[in-house]
C-alpha cells in the first residue's frame, strides 16, 4: 500500500512560483509512475504532468508546458512540481497520483491518491 501526502500549496500572485511536494510512504514508491492532476471549481479533473518511475521521462499537459517542471527523488520518496509563471487559471486543488501506466492522462488508472493541496493564484 502507498500513501501520498501533498504539500506546498498556497496563495501566490500571478507571475509567481510555487513548489509542490508529494511525499510517499511504502517501499514500492520508487517503482511507481506518478502524475499530478488538478481540480478547479466547476471543471473536470485536469491532467498536469506525469513522471516515470526513474524520473528520466516526463510529459506535460498543454496548459502548463514550459511553465511547470516535475521531478522526483526516490531516495526521499518524494515527487516535486515546480510551478512558475503562474496564472489565475492555474488556481485549483492539486493532487498527486501513483501507480498508473506512465503518461496516462486517465485519472481512473491511478490507484493511489493524495488528499490534495490548494493553489490559489491572484490577478
Coordinates of C-alpha atoms in Angstrom, one line a residue:
X1 CA 0.0 0.0 0.0
X2 CA 1.2 3.5 -0.8
X3 CA 0.1 6.7 0.9
X4 CA 0.7 10.1 -0.6
X5 CA 0.7 13.5 1.1
X6 CA 0.9 16.7 -0.9
X7 CA 2.2 20.0 0.5
X8 CA 3.4 23.4 -0.7
X9 CA 0.2 24.9 -1.9
X10 CA -0.8 28.4 -1.0
X11 CA -1.7 31.9 -2.3
X12 CA 0.6 33.5 -4.9
X13 CA 0.3 36.4 -7.2
X14 CA 0.1 36.0 -11.0
X15 CA 3.6 35.5 -12.4
X16 CA 4.9 34.0 -9.2
X17 CA 6.1 30.5 -8.4
X18 CA 5.4 27.6 -6.0
X19 CA 6.9 24.2 -5.5
X20 CA 4.6 21.4 -4.5
X21 CA 5.8 18.2 -2.9
X22 CA 4.3 14.7 -2.9
X23 CA 5.7 12.6 -0.1
X24 CA 5.0 8.9 -0.2
X25 CA 5.2 6.0 2.3
X26 CA 5.7 2.5 1.1
X27 CA 8.8 0.7 -0.1
X28 CA 7.5 0.3 -3.7
X29 CA 7.2 4.0 -4.4
X30 CA 10.4 4.1 -6.4
X31 CA 8.9 1.6 -8.9
X32 CA 5.7 3.6 -9.5
X33 CA 4.9 6.1 -12.2
X34 CA 3.5 9.4 -10.7
X35 CA 1.2 12.1 -12.1
X36 CA -0.2 15.4 -11.0
X37 CA -3.8 16.3 -11.6
X38 CA -5.7 19.4 -10.7
X39 CA -9.4 20.2 -10.0
X40 CA -10.8 23.6 -10.2
X41 CA -14.4 24.5 -9.1
X42 CA -16.9 23.7 -11.8
X43 CA -14.4 22.0 -14.0
X44 CA -13.3 18.4 -14.7
X45 CA -10.1 17.0 -13.3
X46 CA -7.2 18.1 -15.5
X47 CA -4.0 16.2 -16.2
X48 CA -1.0 18.3 -15.4
X49 CA 2.1 16.2 -15.7
X50 CA 3.5 12.7 -15.3
X51 CA 6.9 11.3 -14.5
X52 CA 8.0 7.7 -14.9
X53 CA 9.4 5.6 -12.0
X54 CA 13.1 6.5 -12.7
X55 CA 12.5 10.2 -13.3
X56 CA 14.0 10.0 -16.8
X57 CA 10.8 10.6 -18.7
X58 CA 8.2 13.3 -18.2
X59 CA 5.1 14.5 -20.1
X60 CA 3.1 17.7 -19.6
X61 CA -0.4 18.9 -20.3
X62 CA -0.6 21.7 -23.0
X63 CA -1.8 24.3 -20.5
X64 CA 1.4 24.0 -18.3
X65 CA 4.0 23.1 -20.8
X66 CA 7.1 25.4 -20.5
X67 CA 5.9 26.7 -17.1
X68 CA 5.8 23.6 -14.8
X69 CA 8.5 21.1 -14.2
X70 CA 8.2 17.7 -12.5
X71 CA 11.0 15.8 -10.8
X72 CA 11.5 13.1 -8.2
X73 CA 13.9 12.0 -5.6
X74 CA 13.4 8.3 -5.0
X75 CA 15.8 8.3 -2.1
X76 CA 13.4 10.6 -0.3
X77 CA 10.2 9.0 -1.7
X78 CA 9.2 12.4 -3.0
X79 CA 8.0 13.9 -6.2
X80 CA 8.1 17.7 -6.8
X81 CA 6.1 20.0 -9.0
X82 CA 7.8 23.3 -9.7
X83 CA 5.3 25.8 -11.0
X84 CA 6.4 29.1 -12.5
X85 CA 4.8 32.0 -14.3
X86 CA 1.6 31.1 -12.5
X87 CA -1.7 32.4 -13.9
X88 CA -5.1 32.8 -12.2
X89 CA -6.4 29.9 -14.3
X90 CA -3.9 27.6 -12.5
X91 CA -6.0 28.0 -9.4
X92 CA -7.1 24.5 -8.3
X93 CA -6.6 21.7 -5.8
X94 CA -3.5 19.8 -7.0
X95 CA -3.4 16.1 -6.4
X96 CA -0.6 13.6 -6.9
X97 CA -1.4 10.1 -8.0
X98 CA 0.7 7.0 -8.4
X99 CA 0.6 3.5 -9.9
X100 CA -0.8 4.1 -13.3
X101 CA 0.8 3.4 -16.7
X102 CA 3.4 6.1 -17.5
X103 CA 1.9 9.0 -19.2
X104 CA -1.7 8.0 -19.0
X105 CA -4.0 11.0 -18.6
X106 CA -6.9 9.0 -17.3
X107 CA -7.2 9.6 -13.5
X108 CA -9.1 6.3 -13.1
X109 CA -6.0 4.4 -13.9
X110 CA -4.1 5.6 -10.8
X111 CA -4.9 3.5 -7.7
X112 CA -3.1 5.8 -5.2
X113 CA -4.0 9.4 -4.5
X114 CA -3.1 12.1 -2.0
X115 CA -5.6 14.4 -0.3
X116 CA -4.7 17.4 -2.5
X117 CA -3.2 20.9 -1.8
X118 CA -4.9 24.2 -2.7
X119 CA -3.1 26.5 -5.1
X120 CA -4.6 30.0 -5.5
X121 CA -3.2 32.5 -8.0
X122 CA -4.4 36.1 -7.6
X123 CA -4.5 38.5 -10.5

